[in-house]
């Protein structure tokens, strides 16, 4: 079984700064995929970024980037130049190579202050 | 393009009644996933279909819950004899092709069992 743990319940930062959210995972799969999703105040869940376990390079999409540390089973999300609209709940998630079901962490609530 | 459509958006049932939730995946997507979100349990996987075939229902409560995908344009989640603990937001997601990585989520159906 897979397990995803997000220990930060909430984070608050000032606009235009950089924020890092932590996530650790457990799996017996040799290949797997790691994701970050965002849930807005309206409830909408949006895919942000993916890291394939076999890739050493950290994924980057726009102002989102990942800090993948495979030996530590860690996949941190870094958001640079934060904006008010980045305020949301961020979920770390993973799936195995064959089975497409996703296991989610508990989420981290991010608040961006002006 | 329309996203994943879920109906109804809100449903209130009395204890012991049946609830049927509908999901219309994004046109052309070949996989449909069902998740449930509660404050206590977070986001939980229920079941998924690929090309209308059930692939994994490991998250489904064995009694009272069932899911079907009779055609490529819709899936249903049925809960018989609803209980207060079934109250949750039920989320449907779809994915565009075999082993595609990202899942696109619908707005959810908020089920309240009185």
PDB file of C-alpha atoms in Angstrom:
ATOM      1  CA  UNK A   1       0.000   0.000   0.000  1.00  0.00           C
ATOM      2  CA  UNK A   2       1.122   3.532  -0.656  1.00  0.00           C
ATOM      3  CA  UNK A   3       1.163   6.308   1.890  1.00  0.00           C
ATOM      4  CA  UNK A   4       1.656  10.040   1.485  1.00  0.00           C
ATOM      5  CA  UNK A   5       2.380  12.292   4.444  1.00  0.00           C
ATOM      6  CA  UNK A   6       2.182  16.069   4.578  1.00  0.00           C
ATOM      7  CA  UNK A   7       3.105  17.288   8.044  1.00  0.00           C
ATOM      8  CA  UNK A   8       2.521  20.992   7.450  1.00  0.00           C
ATOM      9  CA  UNK A   9      -1.125  21.722   8.123  1.00  0.00           C
ATOM     10  CA  UNK A  10      -0.931  25.358   7.106  1.00  0.00           C
ATOM     11  CA  UNK A  11       1.596  27.896   5.871  1.00  0.00           C
ATOM     12  CA  UNK A  12       1.284  31.644   5.587  1.00  0.00           C
ATOM     13  CA  UNK A  13       3.693  33.804   3.586  1.00  0.00           C
ATOM     14  CA  UNK A  14       3.832  37.295   2.192  1.00  0.00           C
ATOM     15  CA  UNK A  15       3.101  37.821  -1.473  1.00  0.00           C
ATOM     16  CA  UNK A  16       6.012  37.596  -3.937  1.00  0.00           C
ATOM     17  CA  UNK A  17       8.105  35.408  -1.667  1.00  0.00           C
ATOM     18  CA  UNK A  18       9.067  31.728  -2.125  1.00  0.00           C
ATOM     19  CA  UNK A  19       7.364  28.953  -0.230  1.00  0.00           C
ATOM     20  CA  UNK A  20       8.248  25.285   0.144  1.00  0.00           C
ATOM     21  CA  UNK A  21       5.791  22.550   1.075  1.00  0.00           C
ATOM     22  CA  UNK A  22       7.013  19.190   2.341  1.00  0.00           C
ATOM     23  CA  UNK A  23       5.846  15.712   1.454  1.00  0.00           C
ATOM     24  CA  UNK A  24       7.158  12.237   2.149  1.00  0.00           C
ATOM     25  CA  UNK A  25       5.820   9.032   0.700  1.00  0.00           C
ATOM     26  CA  UNK A  26       5.969   5.279   1.130  1.00  0.00           C
ATOM     27  CA  UNK A  27       5.708   2.684  -1.602  1.00  0.00           C
ATOM     28  CA  UNK A  28       6.983  -0.752  -2.512  1.00  0.00           C
ATOM     29  CA  UNK A  29       6.779   0.024  -6.223  1.00  0.00           C
ATOM     30  CA  UNK A  30      10.077   0.382  -8.050  1.00  0.00           C
ATOM     31  CA  UNK A  31       8.548   2.885 -10.450  1.00  0.00           C
ATOM     32  CA  UNK A  32       5.959   5.437  -9.498  1.00  0.00           C
ATOM     33  CA  UNK A  33       4.693   8.924 -10.179  1.00  0.00           C
ATOM     34  CA  UNK A  34       4.442  11.819  -7.761  1.00  0.00           C
ATOM     35  CA  UNK A  35       2.048  14.726  -8.151  1.00  0.00           C
ATOM     36  CA  UNK A  36       0.990  17.973  -6.639  1.00  0.00           C
ATOM     37  CA  UNK A  37      -2.595  19.125  -6.947  1.00  0.00           C
ATOM     38  CA  UNK A  38      -4.200  22.335  -5.771  1.00  0.00           C
ATOM     39  CA  UNK A  39      -7.719  22.745  -4.407  1.00  0.00           C
ATOM     40  CA  UNK A  40      -9.092  26.257  -4.594  1.00  0.00           C
ATOM     41  CA  UNK A  41     -11.603  27.832  -2.267  1.00  0.00           C
ATOM     42  CA  UNK A  42     -14.367  26.908  -4.699  1.00  0.00           C
ATOM     43  CA  UNK A  43     -13.431  23.247  -4.323  1.00  0.00           C
ATOM     44  CA  UNK A  44     -11.900  22.848  -7.749  1.00  0.00           C
ATOM     45  CA  UNK A  45      -8.981  20.403  -7.833  1.00  0.00           C
ATOM     46  CA  UNK A  46      -6.318  21.234 -10.380  1.00  0.00           C
ATOM     47  CA  UNK A  47      -3.236  19.261 -11.414  1.00  0.00           C
ATOM     48  CA  UNK A  48      -0.027  21.270 -11.030  1.00  0.00           C
ATOM     49  CA  UNK A  49       3.088  19.195 -11.631  1.00  0.00           C
ATOM     50  CA  UNK A  50       4.409  15.636 -11.865  1.00  0.00           C
ATOM     51  CA  UNK A  51       7.687  13.883 -11.080  1.00  0.00           C
ATOM     52  CA  UNK A  52       8.506  10.475 -12.541  1.00  0.00           C
ATOM     53  CA  UNK A  53      10.480   8.364 -10.080  1.00  0.00           C
ATOM     54  CA  UNK A  54      13.047   7.292 -12.653  1.00  0.00           C
ATOM     55  CA  UNK A  55      13.968  10.866 -13.565  1.00  0.00           C
ATOM     56  CA  UNK A  56      16.723  12.545 -11.605  1.00  0.00           C
ATOM     57  CA  UNK A  57      15.941  16.023 -12.831  1.00  0.00           C
ATOM     58  CA  UNK A  58      13.472  18.001 -10.778  1.00  0.00           C
ATOM     59  CA  UNK A  59      10.294  18.889 -12.651  1.00  0.00           C
ATOM     60  CA  UNK A  60       9.451  22.554 -13.244  1.00  0.00           C
ATOM     61  CA  UNK A  61       6.252  24.086 -14.581  1.00  0.00           C
ATOM     62  CA  UNK A  62       5.871  27.840 -14.533  1.00  0.00           C
ATOM     63  CA  UNK A  63       6.518  29.080 -11.008  1.00  0.00           C
ATOM     64  CA  UNK A  64       6.159  25.570  -9.563  1.00  0.00           C
ATOM     65  CA  UNK A  65       9.173  23.317  -9.121  1.00  0.00           C
ATOM     66  CA  UNK A  66       9.882  20.131  -7.235  1.00  0.00           C
ATOM     67  CA  UNK A  67      12.643  19.068  -4.888  1.00  0.00           C
ATOM     68  CA  UNK A  68      12.796  15.310  -5.427  1.00  0.00           C
ATOM     69  CA  UNK A  69      15.009  13.449  -2.978  1.00  0.00           C
ATOM     70  CA  UNK A  70      14.460   9.786  -3.772  1.00  0.00           C
ATOM     71  CA  UNK A  71      16.695   8.340  -1.018  1.00  0.00           C
ATOM     72  CA  UNK A  72      14.587  10.246   1.497  1.00  0.00           C
ATOM     73  CA  UNK A  73      11.287   9.426  -0.245  1.00  0.00           C
ATOM     74  CA  UNK A  74      10.644  13.140  -0.310  1.00  0.00           C
ATOM     75  CA  UNK A  75       8.983  15.361  -2.908  1.00  0.00           C
ATOM     76  CA  UNK A  76       8.780  19.003  -1.906  1.00  0.00           C
ATOM     77  CA  UNK A  77       6.856  21.655  -3.855  1.00  0.00           C
ATOM     78  CA  UNK A  78       8.465  25.053  -4.315  1.00  0.00           C
ATOM     79  CA  UNK A  79       6.408  28.032  -5.414  1.00  0.00           C
ATOM     80  CA  UNK A  80       8.367  31.124  -6.362  1.00  0.00           C
ATOM     81  CA  UNK A  81       7.044  34.664  -6.675  1.00  0.00           C
ATOM     82  CA  UNK A  82       3.839  33.749  -4.885  1.00  0.00           C
ATOM     83  CA  UNK A  83       0.627  35.574  -5.707  1.00  0.00           C
ATOM     84  CA  UNK A  84      -2.574  36.067  -3.757  1.00  0.00           C
ATOM     85  CA  UNK A  85      -4.327  33.621  -6.067  1.00  0.00           C
ATOM     86  CA  UNK A  86      -1.909  30.876  -5.030  1.00  0.00           C
ATOM     87  CA  UNK A  87      -3.827  30.686  -1.767  1.00  0.00           C
ATOM     88  CA  UNK A  88      -5.321  27.197  -1.723  1.00  0.00           C
ATOM     89  CA  UNK A  89      -4.907  23.733  -0.259  1.00  0.00           C
ATOM     90  CA  UNK A  90      -2.058  21.809  -1.844  1.00  0.00           C
ATOM     91  CA  UNK A  91      -2.141  18.044  -2.024  1.00  0.00           C
ATOM     92  CA  UNK A  92       0.818  15.792  -2.566  1.00  0.00           C
ATOM     93  CA  UNK A  93      -0.132  12.531  -4.255  1.00  0.00           C
ATOM     94  CA  UNK A  94       1.295   9.426  -5.867  1.00  0.00           C
ATOM     95  CA  UNK A  95       0.426   6.413  -7.985  1.00  0.00           C
ATOM     96  CA  UNK A  96       2.212   3.282  -8.994  1.00  0.00           C
ATOM     97  CA  UNK A  97       3.371   2.504 -12.501  1.00  0.00           C
ATOM     98  CA  UNK A  98       0.580   0.086 -13.417  1.00  0.00           C
ATOM     99  CA  UNK A  99      -2.375   1.013 -11.239  1.00  0.00           C
ATOM    100  CA  UNK A 100      -3.753   4.466 -11.967  1.00  0.00           C
ATOM    101  CA  UNK A 101      -5.413   5.107  -8.627  1.00  0.00           C
ATOM    102  CA  UNK A 102      -3.969   8.068  -6.777  1.00  0.00           C
ATOM    103  CA  UNK A 103      -3.164   8.204  -3.071  1.00  0.00           C
ATOM    104  CA  UNK A 104      -3.349  11.705  -1.610  1.00  0.00           C
ATOM    105  CA  UNK A 105      -1.758  13.341   1.392  1.00  0.00           C
ATOM    106  CA  UNK A 106      -3.811  15.295   3.909  1.00  0.00           C
ATOM    107  CA  UNK A 107      -3.045  18.629   2.297  1.00  0.00           C
ATOM    108  CA  UNK A 108      -1.320  21.866   3.280  1.00  0.00           C
ATOM    109  CA  UNK A 109      -3.307  25.069   3.398  1.00  0.00           C
ATOM    110  CA  UNK A 110      -1.331  27.937   1.897  1.00  0.00           C
ATOM    111  CA  UNK A 111      -2.299  31.523   2.603  1.00  0.00           C
ATOM    112  CA  UNK A 112      -0.636  34.326   0.696  1.00  0.00           C
ATOM    113  CA  UNK A 113      -0.844  37.672   2.465  1.00  0.00           C
ATOM    114  CA  UNK A 114      -0.531  41.037   0.704  1.00  0.00           C
TER     115      UNK A 114
ATOM    116  CA  UNK B   1     -14.099  22.317 -23.882  1.00  0.00           C
ATOM    117  CA  UNK B   2     -16.344  21.274 -21.052  1.00  0.00           C
ATOM    118  CA  UNK B   3     -14.638  19.751 -18.077  1.00  0.00           C
ATOM    119  CA  UNK B   4     -15.829  16.751 -16.101  1.00  0.00           C
ATOM    120  CA  UNK B   5     -19.509  17.197 -15.331  1.00  0.00           C
ATOM    121  CA  UNK B   6     -21.035  15.910 -12.123  1.00  0.00           C
ATOM    122  CA  UNK B   7     -24.693  15.962 -11.241  1.00  0.00           C
ATOM    123  CA  UNK B   8     -26.274  16.819  -8.967  1.00  0.00           C
ATOM    124  CA  UNK B   9     -23.934  19.298  -7.307  1.00  0.00           C
ATOM    125  CA  UNK B  10     -25.739  18.894  -4.013  1.00  0.00           C
ATOM    126  CA  UNK B  11     -27.893  16.053  -2.760  1.00  0.00           C
ATOM    127  CA  UNK B  12     -29.632  15.642   0.549  1.00  0.00           C
ATOM    128  CA  UNK B  13     -31.039  12.257   1.476  1.00  0.00           C
ATOM    129  CA  UNK B  14     -32.641  10.765   4.522  1.00  0.00           C
ATOM    130  CA  UNK B  15     -31.005   7.902   6.325  1.00  0.00           C
ATOM    131  CA  UNK B  16     -31.816   4.648   4.542  1.00  0.00           C
ATOM    132  CA  UNK B  17     -32.565   6.221   1.175  1.00  0.00           C
ATOM    133  CA  UNK B  18     -30.695   5.576  -2.050  1.00  0.00           C
ATOM    134  CA  UNK B  19     -28.412   8.112  -3.732  1.00  0.00           C
ATOM    135  CA  UNK B  20     -27.199   7.995  -7.329  1.00  0.00           C
ATOM    136  CA  UNK B  21     -24.407  10.289  -8.420  1.00  0.00           C
ATOM    137  CA  UNK B  22     -23.611  10.941 -12.071  1.00  0.00           C
ATOM    138  CA  UNK B  23     -20.378  11.723 -13.819  1.00  0.00           C
ATOM    139  CA  UNK B  24     -19.753  12.695 -17.435  1.00  0.00           C
ATOM    140  CA  UNK B  25     -16.051  12.512 -18.283  1.00  0.00           C
ATOM    141  CA  UNK B  26     -14.313  14.843 -20.670  1.00  0.00           C
ATOM    142  CA  UNK B  27     -15.087  13.797 -24.225  1.00  0.00           C
ATOM    143  CA  UNK B  28     -12.470  11.394 -25.523  1.00  0.00           C
ATOM    144  CA  UNK B  29     -11.186  10.443 -22.103  1.00  0.00           C
ATOM    145  CA  UNK B  30     -11.076   6.707 -21.561  1.00  0.00           C
ATOM    146  CA  UNK B  31     -10.742   6.432 -17.782  1.00  0.00           C
ATOM    147  CA  UNK B  32     -13.044   7.519 -14.978  1.00  0.00           C
ATOM    148  CA  UNK B  33     -12.104   7.647 -11.319  1.00  0.00           C
ATOM    149  CA  UNK B  34     -14.244   8.145  -8.219  1.00  0.00           C
ATOM    150  CA  UNK B  35     -12.898   9.672  -5.003  1.00  0.00           C
ATOM    151  CA  UNK B  36     -14.511  10.777  -1.758  1.00  0.00           C
ATOM    152  CA  UNK B  37     -13.443  13.772   0.328  1.00  0.00           C
ATOM    153  CA  UNK B  38     -14.231  14.324   3.986  1.00  0.00           C
ATOM    154  CA  UNK B  39     -12.667  16.493   6.645  1.00  0.00           C
ATOM    155  CA  UNK B  40     -11.659  13.458   8.695  1.00  0.00           C
ATOM    156  CA  UNK B  41     -10.462  11.048   5.989  1.00  0.00           C
ATOM    157  CA  UNK B  42      -9.326  13.515   3.361  1.00  0.00           C
ATOM    158  CA  UNK B  43      -9.284  12.452  -0.279  1.00  0.00           C
ATOM    159  CA  UNK B  44      -9.886   8.727  -0.661  1.00  0.00           C
ATOM    160  CA  UNK B  45      -9.871   6.627  -3.809  1.00  0.00           C
ATOM    161  CA  UNK B  46     -12.994   4.579  -4.374  1.00  0.00           C
ATOM    162  CA  UNK B  47     -12.895   2.936  -7.806  1.00  0.00           C
ATOM    163  CA  UNK B  48     -11.949   3.408 -11.438  1.00  0.00           C
ATOM    164  CA  UNK B  49     -12.783   2.284 -14.953  1.00  0.00           C
ATOM    165  CA  UNK B  50     -10.580   2.162 -18.021  1.00  0.00           C
ATOM    166  CA  UNK B  51     -12.384   1.818 -21.389  1.00  0.00           C
ATOM    167  CA  UNK B  52     -15.583   1.170 -19.419  1.00  0.00           C
ATOM    168  CA  UNK B  53     -14.101  -1.896 -17.684  1.00  0.00           C
ATOM    169  CA  UNK B  54     -13.800  -1.863 -13.890  1.00  0.00           C
ATOM    170  CA  UNK B  55     -10.120  -1.979 -12.992  1.00  0.00           C
ATOM    171  CA  UNK B  56      -9.812  -1.379  -9.260  1.00  0.00           C
ATOM    172  CA  UNK B  57     -12.575  -1.036  -6.701  1.00  0.00           C
ATOM    173  CA  UNK B  58     -10.382  -1.512  -3.655  1.00  0.00           C
ATOM    174  CA  UNK B  59     -11.582   1.705  -2.043  1.00  0.00           C
ATOM    175  CA  UNK B  60     -15.270   0.957  -2.281  1.00  0.00           C
ATOM    176  CA  UNK B  61     -17.101  -0.012   0.875  1.00  0.00           C
ATOM    177  CA  UNK B  62     -18.157  -3.560   0.150  1.00  0.00           C
ATOM    178  CA  UNK B  63     -21.735  -3.108   1.128  1.00  0.00           C
ATOM    179  CA  UNK B  64     -24.131  -0.480  -0.197  1.00  0.00           C
ATOM    180  CA  UNK B  65     -21.716   1.115  -2.706  1.00  0.00           C
ATOM    181  CA  UNK B  66     -21.609   0.252  -6.388  1.00  0.00           C
ATOM    182  CA  UNK B  67     -20.316   1.944  -9.520  1.00  0.00           C
ATOM    183  CA  UNK B  68     -20.998   1.410 -13.181  1.00  0.00           C
ATOM    184  CA  UNK B  69     -19.872   2.786 -16.494  1.00  0.00           C
ATOM    185  CA  UNK B  70     -22.477   1.675 -19.039  1.00  0.00           C
ATOM    186  CA  UNK B  71     -21.012   3.757 -21.856  1.00  0.00           C
ATOM    187  CA  UNK B  72     -18.015   5.964 -22.493  1.00  0.00           C
ATOM    188  CA  UNK B  73     -19.935   9.127 -21.745  1.00  0.00           C
ATOM    189  CA  UNK B  74     -21.053   8.536 -18.208  1.00  0.00           C
ATOM    190  CA  UNK B  75     -20.480   6.711 -14.960  1.00  0.00           C
ATOM    191  CA  UNK B  76     -22.674   6.377 -11.898  1.00  0.00           C
ATOM    192  CA  UNK B  77     -21.954   5.827  -8.244  1.00  0.00           C
ATOM    193  CA  UNK B  78     -24.862   4.377  -6.306  1.00  0.00           C
ATOM    194  CA  UNK B  79     -25.145   4.283  -2.547  1.00  0.00           C
ATOM    195  CA  UNK B  80     -27.935   2.167  -1.129  1.00  0.00           C
ATOM    196  CA  UNK B  81     -29.391   2.680   2.332  1.00  0.00           C
ATOM    197  CA  UNK B  82     -27.361   5.837   2.911  1.00  0.00           C
ATOM    198  CA  UNK B  83     -25.947   6.468   6.367  1.00  0.00           C
ATOM    199  CA  UNK B  84     -24.805   9.748   7.962  1.00  0.00           C
ATOM    200  CA  UNK B  85     -21.170   8.613   7.641  1.00  0.00           C
ATOM    201  CA  UNK B  86     -21.624   8.571   3.848  1.00  0.00           C
ATOM    202  CA  UNK B  87     -21.878  12.373   3.929  1.00  0.00           C
ATOM    203  CA  UNK B  88     -18.974  13.662   1.860  1.00  0.00           C
ATOM    204  CA  UNK B  89     -18.005  15.331  -1.385  1.00  0.00           C
ATOM    205  CA  UNK B  90     -17.836  12.694  -4.099  1.00  0.00           C
ATOM    206  CA  UNK B  91     -15.391  13.594  -6.835  1.00  0.00           C
ATOM    207  CA  UNK B  92     -15.168  12.172 -10.316  1.00  0.00           C
ATOM    208  CA  UNK B  93     -12.054  12.511 -12.438  1.00  0.00           C
ATOM    209  CA  UNK B  94     -11.196  11.453 -15.961  1.00  0.00           C
ATOM    210  CA  UNK B  95      -7.975  10.714 -17.785  1.00  0.00           C
ATOM    211  CA  UNK B  96      -7.375  10.955 -21.538  1.00  0.00           C
ATOM    212  CA  UNK B  97      -5.577   7.776 -22.548  1.00  0.00           C
ATOM    213  CA  UNK B  98      -4.044   4.545 -21.415  1.00  0.00           C
ATOM    214  CA  UNK B  99      -1.709   5.165 -18.525  1.00  0.00           C
ATOM    215  CA  UNK B 100      -1.990   8.905 -18.917  1.00  0.00           C
ATOM    216  CA  UNK B 101      -0.727  10.560 -15.814  1.00  0.00           C
ATOM    217  CA  UNK B 102      -2.902  13.519 -15.030  1.00  0.00           C
ATOM    218  CA  UNK B 103      -6.446  13.234 -13.836  1.00  0.00           C
ATOM    219  CA  UNK B 104      -8.936  16.013 -14.432  1.00  0.00           C
ATOM    220  CA  UNK B 105     -11.396  16.479 -11.613  1.00  0.00           C
ATOM    221  CA  UNK B 106     -15.023  17.479 -11.695  1.00  0.00           C
ATOM    222  CA  UNK B 107     -16.579  19.932  -9.239  1.00  0.00           C
ATOM    223  CA  UNK B 108     -17.899  17.162  -7.009  1.00  0.00           C
ATOM    224  CA  UNK B 109     -21.265  16.222  -5.585  1.00  0.00           C
ATOM    225  CA  UNK B 110     -21.825  17.157  -1.962  1.00  0.00           C
ATOM    226  CA  UNK B 111     -23.919  14.416  -0.389  1.00  0.00           C
ATOM    227  CA  UNK B 112     -25.562  15.106   2.934  1.00  0.00           C
ATOM    228  CA  UNK B 113     -27.323  12.261   4.720  1.00  0.00           C
ATOM    229  CA  UNK B 114     -29.652  13.410   7.466  1.00  0.00           C
TER     230      UNK B 114
END
